């Protein structure tokens, strides 16, 4: 099942943010009702300002999932000394539903990259049970691997990322 991981390896998501994993659940991320996120595609920040719909197409209503959205390229990809910046955490998402059925633990912060092209990574973990997670004290210096370890989440079951860069005023028209 290496093929689904190839874009994550090429985009350095696996390595810099995640360890290699075996995708076992389908996750669909859609902005503005019709803009689906595919690995490596670019979105303008204005197109991702509102919270996306994230569907978990696996497990059943007795399975629970945690979603994390992070930016590993803060403040810029050439010197990401604030790596990672946390944009969103939702827990207790029942399988076969979407994030609106989960518990938002860290509110959605829309992507606003200032320097260079940033990767924004949605990571889905399968929980062992309904659970409270330890909420980080800061959005900066978040570590997805450490968060998963601290909350006994194991390896991800799905991940997808998009790229975004600062918009000029002319591009927003």
PDB file of C-alpha atoms in Angstrom:
ATOM      1  CA  UNK A   1       0.000   0.000   0.000  1.00  0.00           C
ATOM      2  CA  UNK A   2       2.967   2.308  -0.602  1.00  0.00           C
ATOM      3  CA  UNK A   3       1.320   4.197  -3.464  1.00  0.00           C
ATOM      4  CA  UNK A   4      -1.048   6.298  -1.307  1.00  0.00           C
ATOM      5  CA  UNK A   5       1.972   7.404   0.735  1.00  0.00           C
ATOM      6  CA  UNK A   6       4.089   8.543  -2.238  1.00  0.00           C
ATOM      7  CA  UNK A   7       2.791  12.158  -2.296  1.00  0.00           C
ATOM      8  CA  UNK A   8       3.277  12.366   1.479  1.00  0.00           C
ATOM      9  CA  UNK A   9       6.869  11.152   1.093  1.00  0.00           C
ATOM     10  CA  UNK A  10       7.639  13.467  -1.838  1.00  0.00           C
ATOM     11  CA  UNK A  11       6.083  16.401   0.061  1.00  0.00           C
ATOM     12  CA  UNK A  12       8.247  15.483   3.089  1.00  0.00           C
ATOM     13  CA  UNK A  13       5.156  15.132   5.278  1.00  0.00           C
ATOM     14  CA  UNK A  14       6.418  11.659   6.124  1.00  0.00           C
ATOM     15  CA  UNK A  15       9.773  12.297   7.653  1.00  0.00           C
ATOM     16  CA  UNK A  16       9.373  15.877   8.854  1.00  0.00           C
ATOM     17  CA  UNK A  17       5.947  15.561  10.529  1.00  0.00           C
ATOM     18  CA  UNK A  18       4.783  11.927  10.481  1.00  0.00           C
ATOM     19  CA  UNK A  19       6.357   8.520  10.597  1.00  0.00           C
ATOM     20  CA  UNK A  20       5.465   6.115   7.811  1.00  0.00           C
ATOM     21  CA  UNK A  21       2.053   4.522   8.346  1.00  0.00           C
ATOM     22  CA  UNK A  22      -0.431   2.275   6.606  1.00  0.00           C
ATOM     23  CA  UNK A  23      -3.502   4.289   5.467  1.00  0.00           C
ATOM     24  CA  UNK A  24      -6.530   2.293   6.602  1.00  0.00           C
ATOM     25  CA  UNK A  25      -9.380   4.835   6.621  1.00  0.00           C
ATOM     26  CA  UNK A  26     -10.598   7.119   3.865  1.00  0.00           C
ATOM     27  CA  UNK A  27     -10.757  10.788   4.851  1.00  0.00           C
ATOM     28  CA  UNK A  28     -12.229  13.466   2.569  1.00  0.00           C
ATOM     29  CA  UNK A  29     -11.528  17.155   3.199  1.00  0.00           C
ATOM     30  CA  UNK A  30     -13.670  19.670   1.307  1.00  0.00           C
ATOM     31  CA  UNK A  31     -13.647  23.469   1.458  1.00  0.00           C
ATOM     32  CA  UNK A  32     -16.586  25.628   0.360  1.00  0.00           C
ATOM     33  CA  UNK A  33     -18.724  22.561  -0.458  1.00  0.00           C
ATOM     34  CA  UNK A  34     -16.826  21.698  -3.650  1.00  0.00           C
ATOM     35  CA  UNK A  35     -13.039  22.145  -3.314  1.00  0.00           C
ATOM     36  CA  UNK A  36     -11.629  18.786  -2.260  1.00  0.00           C
ATOM     37  CA  UNK A  37      -8.104  18.638  -0.847  1.00  0.00           C
ATOM     38  CA  UNK A  38      -5.663  16.386  -2.706  1.00  0.00           C
ATOM     39  CA  UNK A  39      -2.023  15.940  -1.698  1.00  0.00           C
ATOM     40  CA  UNK A  40       0.163  18.790  -2.892  1.00  0.00           C
ATOM     41  CA  UNK A  41      -2.568  20.871  -4.525  1.00  0.00           C
ATOM     42  CA  UNK A  42      -2.438  24.610  -3.919  1.00  0.00           C
ATOM     43  CA  UNK A  43      -5.213  26.672  -2.356  1.00  0.00           C
ATOM     44  CA  UNK A  44      -5.363  30.405  -1.864  1.00  0.00           C
ATOM     45  CA  UNK A  45      -5.720  31.343   1.825  1.00  0.00           C
ATOM     46  CA  UNK A  46      -9.008  33.091   0.997  1.00  0.00           C
ATOM     47  CA  UNK A  47     -10.384  29.735  -0.243  1.00  0.00           C
ATOM     48  CA  UNK A  48      -9.588  27.996   3.063  1.00  0.00           C
ATOM     49  CA  UNK A  49     -10.683  30.741   5.473  1.00  0.00           C
ATOM     50  CA  UNK A  50     -13.811  28.866   6.570  1.00  0.00           C
ATOM     51  CA  UNK A  51     -13.671  25.552   8.398  1.00  0.00           C
ATOM     52  CA  UNK A  52     -13.736  22.608   5.947  1.00  0.00           C
ATOM     53  CA  UNK A  53     -16.000  19.578   5.983  1.00  0.00           C
ATOM     54  CA  UNK A  54     -13.930  16.541   6.935  1.00  0.00           C
ATOM     55  CA  UNK A  55     -15.578  13.157   6.431  1.00  0.00           C
ATOM     56  CA  UNK A  56     -14.314   9.951   7.991  1.00  0.00           C
ATOM     57  CA  UNK A  57     -15.306   7.093   5.705  1.00  0.00           C
ATOM     58  CA  UNK A  58     -14.289   4.175   7.820  1.00  0.00           C
ATOM     59  CA  UNK A  59     -14.966   2.360  11.051  1.00  0.00           C
ATOM     60  CA  UNK A  60     -18.479   2.553  12.445  1.00  0.00           C
ATOM     61  CA  UNK A  61     -20.346   4.709  14.946  1.00  0.00           C
ATOM     62  CA  UNK A  62     -18.567   2.897  17.793  1.00  0.00           C
ATOM     63  CA  UNK A  63     -15.126   3.895  16.419  1.00  0.00           C
ATOM     64  CA  UNK A  64     -13.750   7.328  17.298  1.00  0.00           C
ATOM     65  CA  UNK A  65     -11.165   9.458  15.557  1.00  0.00           C
ATOM     66  CA  UNK A  66      -9.032  12.527  16.284  1.00  0.00           C
ATOM     67  CA  UNK A  67      -8.231  15.078  13.583  1.00  0.00           C
ATOM     68  CA  UNK A  68      -5.227  17.416  13.713  1.00  0.00           C
ATOM     69  CA  UNK A  69      -4.449  20.234  11.236  1.00  0.00           C
ATOM     70  CA  UNK A  70      -0.906  21.543  11.404  1.00  0.00           C
ATOM     71  CA  UNK A  71       1.522  23.761   9.460  1.00  0.00           C
ATOM     72  CA  UNK A  72       5.144  22.570   9.721  1.00  0.00           C
ATOM     73  CA  UNK A  73       6.538  25.528   7.753  1.00  0.00           C
ATOM     74  CA  UNK A  74       6.158  28.397  10.250  1.00  0.00           C
ATOM     75  CA  UNK A  75       7.236  31.142   9.863  1.00  0.00           C
ATOM     76  CA  UNK A  76       8.748  30.101   6.520  1.00  0.00           C
ATOM     77  CA  UNK A  77       9.765  26.820   4.893  1.00  0.00           C
ATOM     78  CA  UNK A  78      13.455  27.748   4.676  1.00  0.00           C
ATOM     79  CA  UNK A  79      13.703  28.341   8.466  1.00  0.00           C
ATOM     80  CA  UNK A  80      10.695  26.756  10.232  1.00  0.00           C
ATOM     81  CA  UNK A  81      11.890  27.536  13.755  1.00  0.00           C
ATOM     82  CA  UNK A  82       8.305  27.595  15.116  1.00  0.00           C
ATOM     83  CA  UNK A  83       7.512  24.153  13.619  1.00  0.00           C
ATOM     84  CA  UNK A  84       4.721  23.027  13.852  1.00  0.00           C
ATOM     85  CA  UNK A  85       1.873  25.530  14.124  1.00  0.00           C
ATOM     86  CA  UNK A  86      -1.390  23.952  15.262  1.00  0.00           C
ATOM     87  CA  UNK A  87      -4.509  25.032  13.359  1.00  0.00           C
ATOM     88  CA  UNK A  88      -7.205  22.636  14.609  1.00  0.00           C
ATOM     89  CA  UNK A  89      -7.957  19.617  16.818  1.00  0.00           C
ATOM     90  CA  UNK A  90     -11.247  17.699  16.815  1.00  0.00           C
ATOM     91  CA  UNK A  91     -11.664  14.514  18.867  1.00  0.00           C
ATOM     92  CA  UNK A  92     -14.300  11.822  19.339  1.00  0.00           C
ATOM     93  CA  UNK A  93     -15.399  11.917  15.688  1.00  0.00           C
ATOM     94  CA  UNK A  94     -17.569   8.812  15.171  1.00  0.00           C
ATOM     95  CA  UNK A  95     -16.638   6.639  12.194  1.00  0.00           C
ATOM     96  CA  UNK A  96     -18.751   7.089   9.031  1.00  0.00           C
ATOM     97  CA  UNK A  97     -19.551  10.718  10.021  1.00  0.00           C
ATOM     98  CA  UNK A  98     -17.794  14.084   9.797  1.00  0.00           C
ATOM     99  CA  UNK A  99     -16.063  16.494  12.188  1.00  0.00           C
ATOM    100  CA  UNK A 100     -19.319  18.254  13.071  1.00  0.00           C
ATOM    101  CA  UNK A 101     -20.146  15.167  15.180  1.00  0.00           C
ATOM    102  CA  UNK A 102     -16.848  15.399  17.096  1.00  0.00           C
ATOM    103  CA  UNK A 103     -15.603  17.637  19.908  1.00  0.00           C
ATOM    104  CA  UNK A 104     -13.608  20.673  18.806  1.00  0.00           C
ATOM    105  CA  UNK A 105     -10.773  20.914  21.326  1.00  0.00           C
ATOM    106  CA  UNK A 106      -8.757  23.616  19.530  1.00  0.00           C
ATOM    107  CA  UNK A 107     -10.747  25.965  17.305  1.00  0.00           C
ATOM    108  CA  UNK A 108     -10.070  26.202  13.565  1.00  0.00           C
ATOM    109  CA  UNK A 109      -7.516  28.869  12.693  1.00  0.00           C
ATOM    110  CA  UNK A 110      -7.504  29.724   9.006  1.00  0.00           C
ATOM    111  CA  UNK A 111      -4.165  29.370   7.194  1.00  0.00           C
ATOM    112  CA  UNK A 112      -2.329  32.685   6.683  1.00  0.00           C
ATOM    113  CA  UNK A 113       1.183  31.959   5.429  1.00  0.00           C
ATOM    114  CA  UNK A 114       3.480  35.002   5.252  1.00  0.00           C
ATOM    115  CA  UNK A 115       6.726  33.676   3.785  1.00  0.00           C
ATOM    116  CA  UNK A 116       6.991  31.047   1.049  1.00  0.00           C
ATOM    117  CA  UNK A 117       4.809  28.026   0.313  1.00  0.00           C
ATOM    118  CA  UNK A 118       3.470  26.259   3.402  1.00  0.00           C
ATOM    119  CA  UNK A 119       2.096  22.741   3.766  1.00  0.00           C
ATOM    120  CA  UNK A 120      -1.122  22.347   5.745  1.00  0.00           C
ATOM    121  CA  UNK A 121      -1.528  18.763   6.900  1.00  0.00           C
ATOM    122  CA  UNK A 122      -4.721  17.041   8.015  1.00  0.00           C
ATOM    123  CA  UNK A 123      -3.866  13.960  10.103  1.00  0.00           C
ATOM    124  CA  UNK A 124      -6.462  11.446  11.290  1.00  0.00           C
ATOM    125  CA  UNK A 125      -5.849   9.075  14.205  1.00  0.00           C
ATOM    126  CA  UNK A 126      -8.070   6.246  15.383  1.00  0.00           C
ATOM    127  CA  UNK A 127      -8.755   6.465  19.098  1.00  0.00           C
ATOM    128  CA  UNK A 128      -8.782   3.374  21.287  1.00  0.00           C
ATOM    129  CA  UNK A 129     -11.891   4.760  23.051  1.00  0.00           C
ATOM    130  CA  UNK A 130     -13.732   8.036  23.627  1.00  0.00           C
ATOM    131  CA  UNK A 131     -11.242  10.163  25.447  1.00  0.00           C
ATOM    132  CA  UNK A 132     -10.122  13.578  26.490  1.00  0.00           C
ATOM    133  CA  UNK A 133      -6.856  14.705  24.934  1.00  0.00           C
ATOM    134  CA  UNK A 134      -4.212  16.910  26.467  1.00  0.00           C
ATOM    135  CA  UNK A 135      -4.546  20.297  24.819  1.00  0.00           C
ATOM    136  CA  UNK A 136      -1.238  22.005  24.033  1.00  0.00           C
ATOM    137  CA  UNK A 137      -0.557  25.279  25.829  1.00  0.00           C
ATOM    138  CA  UNK A 138       0.501  26.991  22.591  1.00  0.00           C
ATOM    139  CA  UNK A 139      -0.238  26.616  18.893  1.00  0.00           C
ATOM    140  CA  UNK A 140       3.461  27.161  18.090  1.00  0.00           C
ATOM    141  CA  UNK A 141       6.012  24.374  18.534  1.00  0.00           C
ATOM    142  CA  UNK A 142       3.254  21.755  18.322  1.00  0.00           C
ATOM    143  CA  UNK A 143       4.539  18.261  17.579  1.00  0.00           C
ATOM    144  CA  UNK A 144       2.118  15.829  15.918  1.00  0.00           C
ATOM    145  CA  UNK A 145       4.202  12.763  16.815  1.00  0.00           C
ATOM    146  CA  UNK A 146       4.464  13.816  20.472  1.00  0.00           C
ATOM    147  CA  UNK A 147       0.738  14.656  20.624  1.00  0.00           C
ATOM    148  CA  UNK A 148      -0.110  11.169  19.306  1.00  0.00           C
ATOM    149  CA  UNK A 149       2.239   9.545  21.809  1.00  0.00           C
ATOM    150  CA  UNK A 150       1.009  11.621  24.773  1.00  0.00           C
ATOM    151  CA  UNK A 151      -2.607  10.740  23.956  1.00  0.00           C
ATOM    152  CA  UNK A 152      -2.006   7.052  23.106  1.00  0.00           C
ATOM    153  CA  UNK A 153      -3.213   7.498  19.507  1.00  0.00           C
ATOM    154  CA  UNK A 154      -0.610   5.393  17.703  1.00  0.00           C
ATOM    155  CA  UNK A 155       0.204   5.981  14.040  1.00  0.00           C
ATOM    156  CA  UNK A 156      -2.157   7.927  11.761  1.00  0.00           C
ATOM    157  CA  UNK A 157      -4.808   6.089   9.765  1.00  0.00           C
ATOM    158  CA  UNK A 158      -5.104   8.841   7.117  1.00  0.00           C
ATOM    159  CA  UNK A 159      -3.409  12.096   6.098  1.00  0.00           C
ATOM    160  CA  UNK A 160      -3.726  14.643   3.306  1.00  0.00           C
ATOM    161  CA  UNK A 161      -2.063  18.015   2.775  1.00  0.00           C
ATOM    162  CA  UNK A 162      -2.364  21.102   0.633  1.00  0.00           C
ATOM    163  CA  UNK A 163      -0.008  23.977  -0.102  1.00  0.00           C
ATOM    164  CA  UNK A 164      -0.752  27.661   0.328  1.00  0.00           C
ATOM    165  CA  UNK A 165       1.185  30.891   0.084  1.00  0.00           C
ATOM    166  CA  UNK A 166       0.484  34.525   0.840  1.00  0.00           C
ATOM    167  CA  UNK A 167      -2.023  36.124  -1.491  1.00  0.00           C
ATOM    168  CA  UNK A 168      -1.445  39.484  -3.053  1.00  0.00           C
ATOM    169  CA  UNK A 169      -4.396  41.867  -3.197  1.00  0.00           C
ATOM    170  CA  UNK A 170      -4.550  41.385  -6.964  1.00  0.00           C
ATOM    171  CA  UNK A 171      -4.905  37.606  -6.567  1.00  0.00           C
ATOM    172  CA  UNK A 172      -7.899  37.895  -4.250  1.00  0.00           C
ATOM    173  CA  UNK A 173     -10.053  39.572  -6.891  1.00  0.00           C
TER     174      UNK A 173
END
